[in-house]
mmCIF file with all atom_site columns, C-alpha atoms in Angstrom:
data_model
loop_
_atom_site.group_PDB
_atom_site.id
_atom_site.type_symbol
_atom_site.label_atom_id
_atom_site.label_alt_id
_atom_site.label_comp_id
_atom_site.label_asym_id
_atom_site.label_entity_id
_atom_site.label_seq_id
_atom_site.pdbx_PDB_ins_code
_atom_site.Cartn_x
_atom_site.Cartn_y
_atom_site.Cartn_z
_atom_site.occupancy
_atom_site.B_iso_or_equiv
_atom_site.pdbx_formal_charge
_atom_site.auth_seq_id
_atom_site.auth_comp_id
_atom_site.auth_asym_id
_atom_site.auth_atom_id
_atom_site.pdbx_PDB_model_num
ATOM 1   C CA . MET A 1 1   ? 8.947  8.873   -30.651 1.00 0.00 ? 1   MET A CA 1
ATOM 2   C CA . LYS A 1 2   ? 11.947 7.790   -32.721 1.00 0.00 ? 2   LYS A CA 1
ATOM 3   C CA . LYS A 1 3   ? 13.384 9.434   -35.813 1.00 0.00 ? 3   LYS A CA 1
ATOM 4   C CA . PHE A 1 4   ? 14.236 7.009   -38.619 1.00 0.00 ? 4   PHE A CA 1
ATOM 5   C CA . LEU A 1 5   ? 17.903 7.920   -38.649 1.00 0.00 ? 5   LEU A CA 1
ATOM 6   C CA . LEU A 1 6   ? 18.334 7.641   -34.908 1.00 0.00 ? 6   LEU A CA 1
ATOM 7   C CA . SER A 1 7   ? 18.850 3.994   -33.978 1.00 0.00 ? 7   SER A CA 1
ATOM 8   C CA . ALA A 1 8   ? 20.173 4.337   -30.422 1.00 0.00 ? 8   ALA A CA 1
ATOM 9   C CA . LEU A 1 9   ? 17.799 3.307   -27.654 1.00 0.00 ? 9   LEU A CA 1
ATOM 10  C CA . GLY A 1 10  ? 18.172 4.324   -24.035 1.00 0.00 ? 10  GLY A CA 1
ATOM 11  C CA . ALA A 1 11  ? 17.507 1.615   -21.478 1.00 0.00 ? 11  ALA A CA 1
ATOM 12  C CA . SER A 1 12  ? 15.412 2.458   -18.461 1.00 0.00 ? 12  SER A CA 1
ATOM 13  C CA . VAL A 1 13  ? 16.156 0.646   -15.248 1.00 0.00 ? 13  VAL A CA 1
ATOM 14  C CA . LEU A 1 14  ? 13.667 0.317   -12.432 1.00 0.00 ? 14  LEU A CA 1
ATOM 15  C CA . ALA A 1 15  ? 15.360 -0.370  -9.121  1.00 0.00 ? 15  ALA A CA 1
ATOM 16  C CA . LEU A 1 16  ? 13.296 -2.154  -6.526  1.00 0.00 ? 16  LEU A CA 1
ATOM 17  C CA . SER A 1 17  ? 14.224 -2.303  -2.844  1.00 0.00 ? 17  SER A CA 1
ATOM 18  C CA . ALA A 1 18  ? 12.650 -4.415  -0.133  1.00 0.00 ? 18  ALA A CA 1
ATOM 19  C CA . CYS A 1 19  ? 12.598 -3.687  3.579   1.00 0.00 ? 19  CYS A CA 1
ATOM 20  C CA . SER A 1 20  ? 12.074 -6.261  6.292   1.00 0.00 ? 20  SER A CA 1
ATOM 21  C CA . GLY A 1 21  ? 11.195 -5.516  9.879   1.00 0.00 ? 21  GLY A CA 1
ATOM 22  C CA . ALA A 1 22  ? 13.110 -6.961  12.845  1.00 0.00 ? 22  ALA A CA 1
ATOM 23  C CA . ASP A 1 23  ? 12.387 -7.283  16.552  1.00 0.00 ? 23  ASP A CA 1
ATOM 24  C CA . ASP A 1 24  ? 14.680 -4.894  18.436  1.00 0.00 ? 24  ASP A CA 1
ATOM 25  C CA . SER A 1 25  ? 13.879 -6.361  21.872  1.00 0.00 ? 25  SER A CA 1
ATOM 26  C CA . THR A 1 26  ? 16.546 -8.495  23.559  1.00 0.00 ? 26  THR A CA 1
ATOM 27  C CA . PRO A 1 27  ? 15.255 -11.573 25.428  1.00 0.00 ? 27  PRO A CA 1
ATOM 28  C CA . VAL A 1 28  ? 16.314 -11.901 29.041  1.00 0.00 ? 28  VAL A CA 1
ATOM 29  C CA . PRO A 1 29  ? 18.019 -15.184 29.857  1.00 0.00 ? 29  PRO A CA 1
ATOM 30  C CA . GLY A 1 30  ? 15.855 -17.389 32.009  1.00 0.00 ? 30  GLY A CA 1
ATOM 31  C CA . GLY A 1 31  ? 17.345 -16.309 35.360  1.00 0.00 ? 31  GLY A CA 1
ATOM 32  C CA . GLU A 1 32  ? 15.745 -14.499 38.281  1.00 0.00 ? 32  GLU A CA 1
ATOM 33  C CA . THR A 1 33  ? 14.007 -11.815 36.212  1.00 0.00 ? 33  THR A CA 1
ATOM 34  C CA . PRO A 1 34  ? 10.292 -12.601 36.532  1.00 0.00 ? 34  PRO A CA 1
ATOM 35  C CA . VAL A 1 35  ? 8.078  -12.842 33.461  1.00 0.00 ? 35  VAL A CA 1
ATOM 36  C CA . PRO A 1 36  ? 5.229  -10.305 33.616  1.00 0.00 ? 36  PRO A CA 1
ATOM 37  C CA . GLY A 1 37  ? 2.042  -11.997 34.726  1.00 0.00 ? 37  GLY A CA 1
ATOM 38  C CA . GLY A 1 38  ? 3.577  -14.506 37.114  1.00 0.00 ? 38  GLY A CA 1
ATOM 39  C CA . GLU A 1 39  ? 5.463  -17.737 36.527  1.00 0.00 ? 39  GLU A CA 1
ATOM 40  C CA . THR A 1 40  ? 6.682  -18.655 33.109  1.00 0.00 ? 40  THR A CA 1
ATOM 41  C CA . PRO A 1 41  ? 3.655  -20.036 31.277  1.00 0.00 ? 41  PRO A CA 1
ATOM 42  C CA . VAL A 1 42  ? 3.981  -23.402 29.609  1.00 0.00 ? 42  VAL A CA 1
ATOM 43  C CA . PRO A 1 43  ? 2.351  -23.686 26.158  1.00 0.00 ? 43  PRO A CA 1
ATOM 44  C CA . GLY A 1 44  ? -0.850 -25.679 26.557  1.00 0.00 ? 44  GLY A CA 1
ATOM 45  C CA . GLY A 1 45  ? -0.845 -25.330 30.347  1.00 0.00 ? 45  GLY A CA 1
ATOM 46  C CA . GLU A 1 46  ? -2.682 -22.871 32.540  1.00 0.00 ? 46  GLU A CA 1
ATOM 47  C CA . ASN A 1 47  ? -1.994 -20.067 30.108  1.00 0.00 ? 47  ASN A CA 1
ATOM 48  C CA . PRO A 1 48  ? -2.501 -21.729 26.752  1.00 0.00 ? 48  PRO A CA 1
ATOM 49  C CA . ILE A 1 49  ? -1.583 -19.962 23.529  1.00 0.00 ? 49  ILE A CA 1
ATOM 50  C CA . PRO A 1 50  ? -4.745 -18.886 21.726  1.00 0.00 ? 50  PRO A CA 1
ATOM 51  C CA . GLY A 1 51  ? -5.668 -21.337 19.011  1.00 0.00 ? 51  GLY A CA 1
ATOM 52  C CA . GLY A 1 52  ? -4.321 -24.487 20.611  1.00 0.00 ? 52  GLY A CA 1
ATOM 53  C CA . GLU A 1 53  ? -0.902 -26.017 21.148  1.00 0.00 ? 53  GLU A CA 1
ATOM 54  C CA . ASN A 1 54  ? 0.680  -25.314 17.782  1.00 0.00 ? 54  ASN A CA 1
ATOM 55  C CA . PRO A 1 55  ? -1.684 -23.257 15.679  1.00 0.00 ? 55  PRO A CA 1
ATOM 56  C CA . ILE A 1 56  ? -0.817 -22.896 11.992  1.00 0.00 ? 56  ILE A CA 1
ATOM 57  C CA . PRO A 1 57  ? -1.633 -19.474 10.572  1.00 0.00 ? 57  PRO A CA 1
ATOM 58  C CA . GLY A 1 58  ? -4.587 -19.841 8.217   1.00 0.00 ? 58  GLY A CA 1
ATOM 59  C CA . GLY A 1 59  ? -5.685 -23.211 9.531   1.00 0.00 ? 59  GLY A CA 1
ATOM 60  C CA . GLU A 1 60  ? -4.635 -26.739 8.620   1.00 0.00 ? 60  GLU A CA 1
ATOM 61  C CA . ASN A 1 61  ? -4.760 -26.216 4.875   1.00 0.00 ? 61  ASN A CA 1
ATOM 62  C CA . PRO A 1 62  ? -4.045 -22.579 4.107   1.00 0.00 ? 62  PRO A CA 1
ATOM 63  C CA . ASN A 1 63  ? -4.557 -21.348 0.565   1.00 0.00 ? 63  ASN A CA 1
ATOM 64  C CA . PRO A 1 64  ? -1.429 -21.213 -1.620  1.00 0.00 ? 64  PRO A CA 1
ATOM 65  C CA . VAL A 1 65  ? 0.472  -17.973 -1.587  1.00 0.00 ? 65  VAL A CA 1
ATOM 66  C CA . PRO A 1 66  ? 0.510  -16.122 -4.941  1.00 0.00 ? 66  PRO A CA 1
ATOM 67  C CA . GLY A 1 67  ? 3.868  -16.603 -6.634  1.00 0.00 ? 67  GLY A CA 1
ATOM 68  C CA . GLY A 1 68  ? 4.379  -20.055 -5.193  1.00 0.00 ? 68  GLY A CA 1
ATOM 69  C CA . GLU A 1 69  ? 4.802  -23.266 -7.163  1.00 0.00 ? 69  GLU A CA 1
ATOM 70  C CA . ASN A 1 70  ? 2.550  -22.264 -10.069 1.00 0.00 ? 70  ASN A CA 1
ATOM 71  C CA . PRO A 1 71  ? 2.498  -18.472 -10.240 1.00 0.00 ? 71  PRO A CA 1
ATOM 72  C CA . GLY A 1 72  ? 1.729  -18.542 -13.996 1.00 0.00 ? 72  GLY A CA 1
ATOM 73  C CA . THR A 1 73  ? 3.841  -17.344 -16.909 1.00 0.00 ? 73  THR A CA 1
ATOM 74  C CA . PRO A 1 74  ? 3.392  -14.297 -19.168 1.00 0.00 ? 74  PRO A CA 1
ATOM 75  C CA . SER A 1 75  ? 1.801  -15.045 -22.522 1.00 0.00 ? 75  SER A CA 1
ATOM 76  C CA . ALA A 1 76  ? 2.813  -14.050 -26.039 1.00 0.00 ? 76  ALA A CA 1
ATOM 77  C CA . GLN A 1 77  ? 1.440  -10.701 -27.219 1.00 0.00 ? 77  GLN A CA 1
ATOM 78  C CA . THR A 1 78  ? 0.184  -9.597  -30.640 1.00 0.00 ? 78  THR A CA 1
ATOM 79  C CA . PHE A 1 79  ? 0.835  -6.057  -31.869 1.00 0.00 ? 79  PHE A CA 1
ATOM 80  C CA . GLU A 1 80  ? 0.047  -4.020  -34.972 1.00 0.00 ? 80  GLU A CA 1
ATOM 81  C CA . LEU A 1 81  ? 2.336  -2.173  -37.341 1.00 0.00 ? 81  LEU A CA 1
ATOM 82  C CA . ARG A 1 82  ? 0.634  0.783   -39.014 1.00 0.00 ? 82  ARG A CA 1
ATOM 83  C CA . ILE A 1 83  ? 1.712  3.363   -41.595 1.00 0.00 ? 83  ILE A CA 1
ATOM 84  C CA . LYS A 1 84  ? 0.589  6.978   -41.521 1.00 0.00 ? 84  LYS A CA 1
ATOM 85  C CA . GLY A 1 85  ? 1.206  9.861   -43.895 1.00 0.00 ? 85  GLY A CA 1
ATOM 86  C CA . GLU A 1 86  ? 1.784  13.473  -42.922 1.00 0.00 ? 86  GLU A CA 1
ATOM 87  C CA . GLY A 1 87  ? 2.260  16.475  -45.206 1.00 0.00 ? 87  GLY A CA 1
ATOM 88  C CA . ILE A 1 88  ? -0.270 15.124  -47.735 1.00 0.00 ? 88  ILE A CA 1
ATOM 89  C CA . ALA A 1 89  ? -2.550 18.152  -48.090 1.00 0.00 ? 89  ALA A CA 1
ATOM 90  C CA . ASP A 1 90  ? -2.283 18.342  -51.919 1.00 0.00 ? 90  ASP A CA 1
ATOM 91  C CA . TYR A 1 91  ? -2.574 14.616  -52.548 1.00 0.00 ? 91  TYR A CA 1
ATOM 92  C CA . THR A 1 92  ? -5.852 13.021  -53.567 1.00 0.00 ? 92  THR A CA 1
ATOM 93  C CA . SER A 1 93  ? -4.238 9.563   -53.590 1.00 0.00 ? 93  SER A CA 1
ATOM 94  C CA . LEU A 1 94  ? -0.971 8.243   -52.238 1.00 0.00 ? 94  LEU A CA 1
ATOM 95  C CA . LYS A 1 95  ? -0.407 4.500   -52.433 1.00 0.00 ? 95  LYS A CA 1
ATOM 96  C CA . VAL A 1 96  ? 2.781  3.238   -50.795 1.00 0.00 ? 96  VAL A CA 1
ATOM 97  C CA . PRO A 1 97  ? 3.896  -0.375  -51.430 1.00 0.00 ? 97  PRO A CA 1
ATOM 98  C CA . ILE A 1 98  ? 5.090  -2.699  -48.669 1.00 0.00 ? 98  ILE A CA 1
ATOM 99  C CA . SER A 1 99  ? 7.083  -5.640  -49.977 1.00 0.00 ? 99  SER A CA 1
ATOM 100 C CA . ALA A 1 100 ? 7.940  -7.194  -46.598 1.00 0.00 ? 100 ALA A CA 1
ATOM 101 C CA . VAL A 1 101 ? 8.085  -6.632  -42.848 1.00 0.00 ? 101 VAL A CA 1
ATOM 102 C CA . ASP A 1 102 ? 10.749 -8.363  -40.770 1.00 0.00 ? 102 ASP A CA 1
ATOM 103 C CA . ILE A 1 103 ? 10.505 -8.641  -36.984 1.00 0.00 ? 103 ILE A CA 1
ATOM 104 C CA . VAL A 1 104 ? 13.445 -10.014 -34.992 1.00 0.00 ? 104 VAL A CA 1
ATOM 105 C CA . ALA A 1 105 ? 13.293 -10.835 -31.268 1.00 0.00 ? 105 ALA A CA 1
ATOM 106 C CA . ASP A 1 106 ? 16.380 -12.054 -29.413 1.00 0.00 ? 106 ASP A CA 1
ATOM 107 C CA . GLY A 1 107 ? 18.065 -12.731 -32.747 1.00 0.00 ? 107 GLY A CA 1
ATOM 108 C CA . LYS A 1 108 ? 15.214 -14.906 -34.031 1.00 0.00 ? 108 LYS A CA 1
ATOM 109 C CA . PRO A 1 109 ? 12.610 -13.989 -36.676 1.00 0.00 ? 109 PRO A CA 1
ATOM 110 C CA . VAL A 1 110 ? 9.026  -13.495 -35.531 1.00 0.00 ? 110 VAL A CA 1
ATOM 111 C CA . ALA A 1 111 ? 6.106  -14.533 -37.738 1.00 0.00 ? 111 ALA A CA 1
ATOM 112 C CA . VAL A 1 112 ? 4.318  -11.636 -39.454 1.00 0.00 ? 112 VAL A CA 1
ATOM 113 C CA . ASN A 1 113 ? 0.651  -11.973 -40.423 1.00 0.00 ? 113 ASN A CA 1
ATOM 114 C CA . GLY A 1 114 ? -1.805 -10.005 -42.546 1.00 0.00 ? 114 GLY A CA 1
ATOM 115 C CA . LEU A 1 115 ? 0.833  -8.134  -44.548 1.00 0.00 ? 115 LEU A CA 1
ATOM 116 C CA . ALA A 1 116 ? -0.690 -5.359  -46.667 1.00 0.00 ? 116 ALA A CA 1
ATOM 117 C CA . LYS A 1 117 ? 0.981  -5.103  -50.084 1.00 0.00 ? 117 LYS A CA 1
ATOM 118 C CA . MET A 1 118 ? -0.192 -1.523  -50.614 1.00 0.00 ? 118 MET A CA 1
ATOM 119 C CA . VAL A 1 119 ? -1.453 1.138   -48.187 1.00 0.00 ? 119 VAL A CA 1
ATOM 120 C CA . GLU A 1 120 ? -3.427 4.224   -49.167 1.00 0.00 ? 120 GLU A CA 1
ATOM 121 C CA . LEU A 1 121 ? -2.231 7.112   -47.020 1.00 0.00 ? 121 LEU A CA 1
ATOM 122 C CA . VAL A 1 122 ? -4.867 9.591   -48.183 1.00 0.00 ? 122 VAL A CA 1
ATOM 123 C CA . GLY A 1 123 ? -8.145 8.656   -46.591 1.00 0.00 ? 123 GLY A CA 1
ATOM 124 C CA . THR A 1 124 ? -9.948 9.194   -43.337 1.00 0.00 ? 124 THR A CA 1
ATOM 125 C CA . PRO A 1 125 ? -8.202 11.943  -41.359 1.00 0.00 ? 125 PRO A CA 1
ATOM 126 C CA . GLU A 1 126 ? -6.029 10.639  -38.534 1.00 0.00 ? 126 GLU A CA 1
ATOM 127 C CA . HIS A 1 127 ? -6.360 7.097   -39.904 1.00 0.00 ? 127 HIS A CA 1
ATOM 128 C CA . SER A 1 128 ? -3.277 4.879   -39.929 1.00 0.00 ? 128 SER A CA 1
ATOM 129 C CA . PRO A 1 129 ? -3.672 1.938   -42.341 1.00 0.00 ? 129 PRO A CA 1
ATOM 130 C CA . LEU A 1 130 ? -2.722 -1.474  -41.002 1.00 0.00 ? 130 LEU A CA 1
ATOM 131 C CA . ALA A 1 131 ? 0.487  -2.811  -42.532 1.00 0.00 ? 131 ALA A CA 1
ATOM 132 C CA . ALA A 1 132 ? 0.918  -6.069  -40.589 1.00 0.00 ? 132 ALA A CA 1
ATOM 133 C CA . ARG A 1 133 ? 0.438  -7.881  -37.286 1.00 0.00 ? 133 ARG A CA 1
ATOM 134 C CA . PHE A 1 134 ? 3.118  -9.734  -35.348 1.00 0.00 ? 134 PHE A CA 1
ATOM 135 C CA . THR A 1 135 ? 3.257  -11.782 -32.158 1.00 0.00 ? 135 THR A CA 1
ATOM 136 C CA . VAL A 1 136 ? 6.095  -11.285 -29.691 1.00 0.00 ? 136 VAL A CA 1
ATOM 137 C CA . PRO A 1 137 ? 7.038  -14.375 -27.639 1.00 0.00 ? 137 PRO A CA 1
ATOM 138 C CA . ALA A 1 138 ? 6.798  -14.222 -23.858 1.00 0.00 ? 138 ALA A CA 1
ATOM 139 C CA . GLY A 1 139 ? 9.856  -12.902 -22.070 1.00 0.00 ? 139 GLY A CA 1
ATOM 140 C CA . VAL A 1 140 ? 11.053 -10.673 -24.943 1.00 0.00 ? 140 VAL A CA 1
ATOM 141 C CA . ASP A 1 141 ? 11.877 -7.074  -23.973 1.00 0.00 ? 141 ASP A CA 1
ATOM 142 C CA . LYS A 1 142 ? 12.781 -5.550  -27.344 1.00 0.00 ? 142 LYS A CA 1
ATOM 143 C CA . VAL A 1 143 ? 12.232 -6.221  -31.048 1.00 0.00 ? 143 VAL A CA 1
ATOM 144 C CA . LYS A 1 144 ? 13.865 -4.968  -34.235 1.00 0.00 ? 144 LYS A CA 1
ATOM 145 C CA . VAL A 1 145 ? 11.431 -3.961  -36.971 1.00 0.00 ? 145 VAL A CA 1
ATOM 146 C CA . THR A 1 146 ? 12.350 -3.548  -40.648 1.00 0.00 ? 146 THR A CA 1
ATOM 147 C CA . VAL A 1 147 ? 9.833  -2.288  -43.197 1.00 0.00 ? 147 VAL A CA 1
ATOM 148 C CA . HIS A 1 148 ? 10.727 -2.963  -46.849 1.00 0.00 ? 148 HIS A CA 1
ATOM 149 C CA . PHE A 1 149 ? 8.985  -0.870  -49.518 1.00 0.00 ? 149 PHE A CA 1
ATOM 150 C CA . ASN A 1 150 ? 11.077 -1.980  -52.553 1.00 0.00 ? 150 ASN A CA 1
ATOM 151 C CA . ALA A 1 151 ? 8.312  -1.750  -55.176 1.00 0.00 ? 151 ALA A CA 1
ATOM 152 C CA . MET A 1 152 ? 6.319  0.730   -57.260 1.00 0.00 ? 152 MET A CA 1
ATOM 153 C CA . GLY A 1 153 ? 3.379  2.675   -55.879 1.00 0.00 ? 153 GLY A CA 1
ATOM 154 C CA . ASN A 1 154 ? 1.493  5.654   -57.259 1.00 0.00 ? 154 ASN A CA 1
ATOM 155 C CA . PHE A 1 155 ? 0.154  9.038   -56.302 1.00 0.00 ? 155 PHE A CA 1
ATOM 156 C CA . ALA A 1 156 ? -2.123 11.778  -57.567 1.00 0.00 ? 156 ALA A CA 1
ATOM 157 C CA . LYS A 1 157 ? -2.231 15.473  -56.725 1.00 0.00 ? 157 LYS A CA 1
ATOM 158 C CA . ASN A 1 158 ? -5.257 17.729  -56.920 1.00 0.00 ? 158 ASN A CA 1
ATOM 159 C CA . GLY A 1 159 ? -7.292 15.074  -58.714 1.00 0.00 ? 159 GLY A CA 1
ATOM 160 C CA . ALA A 1 160 ? -4.841 14.660  -61.587 1.00 0.00 ? 160 ALA A CA 1
ATOM 161 C CA . ARG A 1 161 ? -4.071 11.317  -63.221 1.00 0.00 ? 161 ARG A CA 1
ATOM 162 C CA . ALA A 1 162 ? -2.100 8.860   -61.077 1.00 0.00 ? 162 ALA A CA 1
ATOM 163 C CA . THR A 1 163 ? 1.680  8.954   -61.438 1.00 0.00 ? 163 THR A CA 1
ATOM 164 C CA . GLU A 1 164 ? 4.219  6.301   -60.512 1.00 0.00 ? 164 GLU A CA 1
ATOM 165 C CA . LEU A 1 165 ? 5.922  6.379   -57.128 1.00 0.00 ? 165 LEU A CA 1
ATOM 166 C CA . ASP A 1 166 ? 9.279  4.608   -57.023 1.00 0.00 ? 166 ASP A CA 1
ATOM 167 C CA . ALA A 1 167 ? 9.765  3.181   -53.528 1.00 0.00 ? 167 ALA A CA 1
ATOM 168 C CA . ARG A 1 168 ? 12.615 0.831   -54.426 1.00 0.00 ? 168 ARG A CA 1
ATOM 169 C CA . VAL A 1 169 ? 14.798 2.278   -51.706 1.00 0.00 ? 169 VAL A CA 1
ATOM 170 C CA . ALA A 1 170 ? 16.511 1.230   -48.508 1.00 0.00 ? 170 ALA A CA 1
ATOM 171 C CA . PRO A 1 171 ? 14.160 -0.091  -45.802 1.00 0.00 ? 171 PRO A CA 1
ATOM 172 C CA . VAL A 1 172 ? 13.154 1.671   -42.614 1.00 0.00 ? 172 VAL A CA 1
ATOM 173 C CA . THR A 1 173 ? 14.564 -0.031  -39.514 1.00 0.00 ? 173 THR A CA 1
ATOM 174 C CA . PHE A 1 174 ? 13.939 0.726   -35.854 1.00 0.00 ? 174 PHE A CA 1
ATOM 175 C CA . GLU A 1 175 ? 13.979 -0.961  -32.464 1.00 0.00 ? 175 GLU A CA 1
ATOM 176 C CA . ALA A 1 176 ? 10.995 -0.988  -30.143 1.00 0.00 ? 176 ALA A CA 1
ATOM 177 C CA . ARG A 1 177 ? 10.674 -1.950  -26.513 1.00 0.00 ? 177 ARG A CA 1
ATOM 178 C CA . VAL A 1 178 ? 7.755  -4.251  -25.807 1.00 0.00 ? 178 VAL A CA 1
ATOM 179 C CA . SER A 1 179 ? 6.747  -1.905  -22.979 1.00 0.00 ? 179 SER A CA 1
ATOM 180 C CA . ASP A 1 180 ? 6.328  0.866   -25.592 1.00 0.00 ? 180 ASP A CA 1
ATOM 181 C CA . LEU A 1 181 ? 4.302  -1.405  -27.886 1.00 0.00 ? 181 LEU A CA 1
ATOM 182 C CA . ARG A 1 182 ? 1.943  -2.197  -25.018 1.00 0.00 ? 182 ARG A CA 1
ATOM 183 C CA . ILE A 1 183 ? 0.940  1.477   -24.645 1.00 0.00 ? 183 ILE A CA 1
ATOM 184 C CA . ARG A 1 184 ? -1.579 1.280   -27.498 1.00 0.00 ? 184 ARG A CA 1
ATOM 185 C CA . GLY A 1 185 ? -0.852 -2.156  -28.877 1.00 0.00 ? 185 GLY A CA 1
ATOM 186 C CA . ARG A 1 186 ? 0.935  -0.873  -31.957 1.00 0.00 ? 186 ARG A CA 1
ATOM 187 C CA . ALA A 1 187 ? 3.827  0.956   -33.575 1.00 0.00 ? 187 ALA A CA 1
ATOM 188 C CA . VAL A 1 188 ? 3.061  3.601   -36.202 1.00 0.00 ? 188 VAL A CA 1
ATOM 189 C CA . VAL A 1 189 ? 5.582  4.486   -38.913 1.00 0.00 ? 189 VAL A CA 1
ATOM 190 C CA . VAL A 1 190 ? 4.806  8.137   -39.708 1.00 0.00 ? 190 VAL A CA 1
ATOM 191 C CA . LEU A 1 191 ? 6.024  9.152   -43.174 1.00 0.00 ? 191 LEU A CA 1
ATOM 192 C CA . ASP A 1 192 ? 6.532  12.860  -43.718 1.00 0.00 ? 192 ASP A CA 1
ATOM 193 C CA . MET A 1 193 ? 5.602  12.874  -47.402 1.00 0.00 ? 193 MET A CA 1
ATOM 194 C CA . ALA A 1 194 ? 6.379  16.573  -47.835 1.00 0.00 ? 194 ALA A CA 1
ATOM 195 C CA . ARG A 1 195 ? 10.029 15.663  -47.231 1.00 0.00 ? 195 ARG A CA 1
ATOM 196 C CA . SER A 1 196 ? 10.011 12.096  -48.562 1.00 0.00 ? 196 SER A CA 1
ATOM 197 C CA . MET A 1 197 ? 8.928  12.766  -52.172 1.00 0.00 ? 197 MET A CA 1
ATOM 198 C CA . VAL A 1 198 ? 11.813 13.577  -54.513 1.00 0.00 ? 198 VAL A CA 1
ATOM 199 C CA . PRO A 1 199 ? 11.225 14.492  -58.208 1.00 0.00 ? 199 PRO A CA 1
ATOM 200 C CA . MET A 1 200 ? 13.127 12.422  -60.773 1.00 0.00 ? 200 MET A CA 1
ATOM 201 C CA . LYS A 1 201 ? 14.769 14.182  -63.701 1.00 0.00 ? 201 LYS A CA 1
ATOM 202 C CA . ALA A 1 202 ? 13.162 13.862  -67.136 1.00 0.00 ? 202 ALA A CA 1
ATOM 203 C CA . SER A 1 203 ? 10.232 11.926  -65.671 1.00 0.00 ? 203 SER A CA 1
ATOM 204 C CA . SER A 1 204 ? 6.963  12.528  -63.897 1.00 0.00 ? 204 SER A CA 1
ATOM 205 C CA . THR A 1 205 ? 7.797  9.651   -61.542 1.00 0.00 ? 205 THR A CA 1
ATOM 206 C CA . MET A 1 206 ? 8.579  10.583  -57.938 1.00 0.00 ? 206 MET A CA 1
ATOM 207 C CA . LEU A 1 207 ? 11.140 8.809   -55.774 1.00 0.00 ? 207 LEU A CA 1
ATOM 208 C CA . MET A 1 208 ? 10.183 8.096   -52.165 1.00 0.00 ? 208 MET A CA 1
ATOM 209 C CA . LEU A 1 209 ? 13.035 8.509   -49.689 1.00 0.00 ? 209 LEU A CA 1
ATOM 210 C CA . PRO A 1 210 ? 11.367 7.690   -46.334 1.00 0.00 ? 210 PRO A CA 1
ATOM 211 C CA . ASN A 1 211 ? 11.657 10.485  -43.816 1.00 0.00 ? 211 ASN A CA 1
ATOM 212 C CA . GLY A 1 212 ? 9.736  10.563  -40.584 1.00 0.00 ? 212 GLY A CA 1
ATOM 213 C CA . ALA A 1 213 ? 9.415  9.011   -37.165 1.00 0.00 ? 213 ALA A CA 1
ATOM 214 C CA . VAL A 1 214 ? 7.970  6.087   -35.229 1.00 0.00 ? 214 VAL A CA 1
ATOM 215 C CA . LYS A 1 215 ? 5.225  6.613   -32.648 1.00 0.00 ? 215 LYS A CA 1
ATOM 216 C CA . PHE A 1 216 ? 3.692  4.255   -30.110 1.00 0.00 ? 216 PHE A CA 1
#
C-alpha cells in the first residue's frame, strides 16, 4: 500500500544461483593399471555400449528443449484502475469527477480505455467503481499513474439536496510495479473522504483535497 504523498519505491532484487555438478574422479593414464572387467573394451566390440555405437540421448530426433530457439515471449497485460471511498458513512451520494488518467511506461504514454468521467463512491459496500483500463506492454516492470480530477462533482449528506464538490485540484500520482498489479489485476486509489473534504468559506461547496492510499 502506498500513501499519496510518498513517491519513493523500494526495489526488490531476487538473486538466483545455479550449481553444476562435476566428476571428482581422476582418470588413470592408459598404462599398466588394468581396467576392471578385463581388457580395455572397444566401443562396438565385444563389450558394446548399450544403445549402439554412438547413441544420441532421446533418439535420432529428440524433442526441442524448452527455452531453445522459440521459447515464446511474454504478452502485454491489461489492468484496471479503480477508485474507492472510505469515511463516507454520512454521505448518501458522493460523485467524484475524473477528467483524465495518464499511464507512462518506460517514458512512453500507454493507451487508456473506458475512462469513467464520474464515479459514485457511495454504493454497494466494498465496491470500487472502475475508473479506467490500461494495457502495459511486454517487458515493462513499472508504470507511473496520474489521476486528474480537475472538474466539478457533487455530494449529498443524510439525504439532503446535492451540493457541488470542487475537485479542480492537483492530480494524484503514484508508481506501480507490474508485479504488484498482477496480484489482483488492478490498482485501487482509496480516497479517505473524511480527510479529503474541506469546507469553502461563504459557500456550501466543498473542496476535495485527495488524501488516501493506493492498494493492489
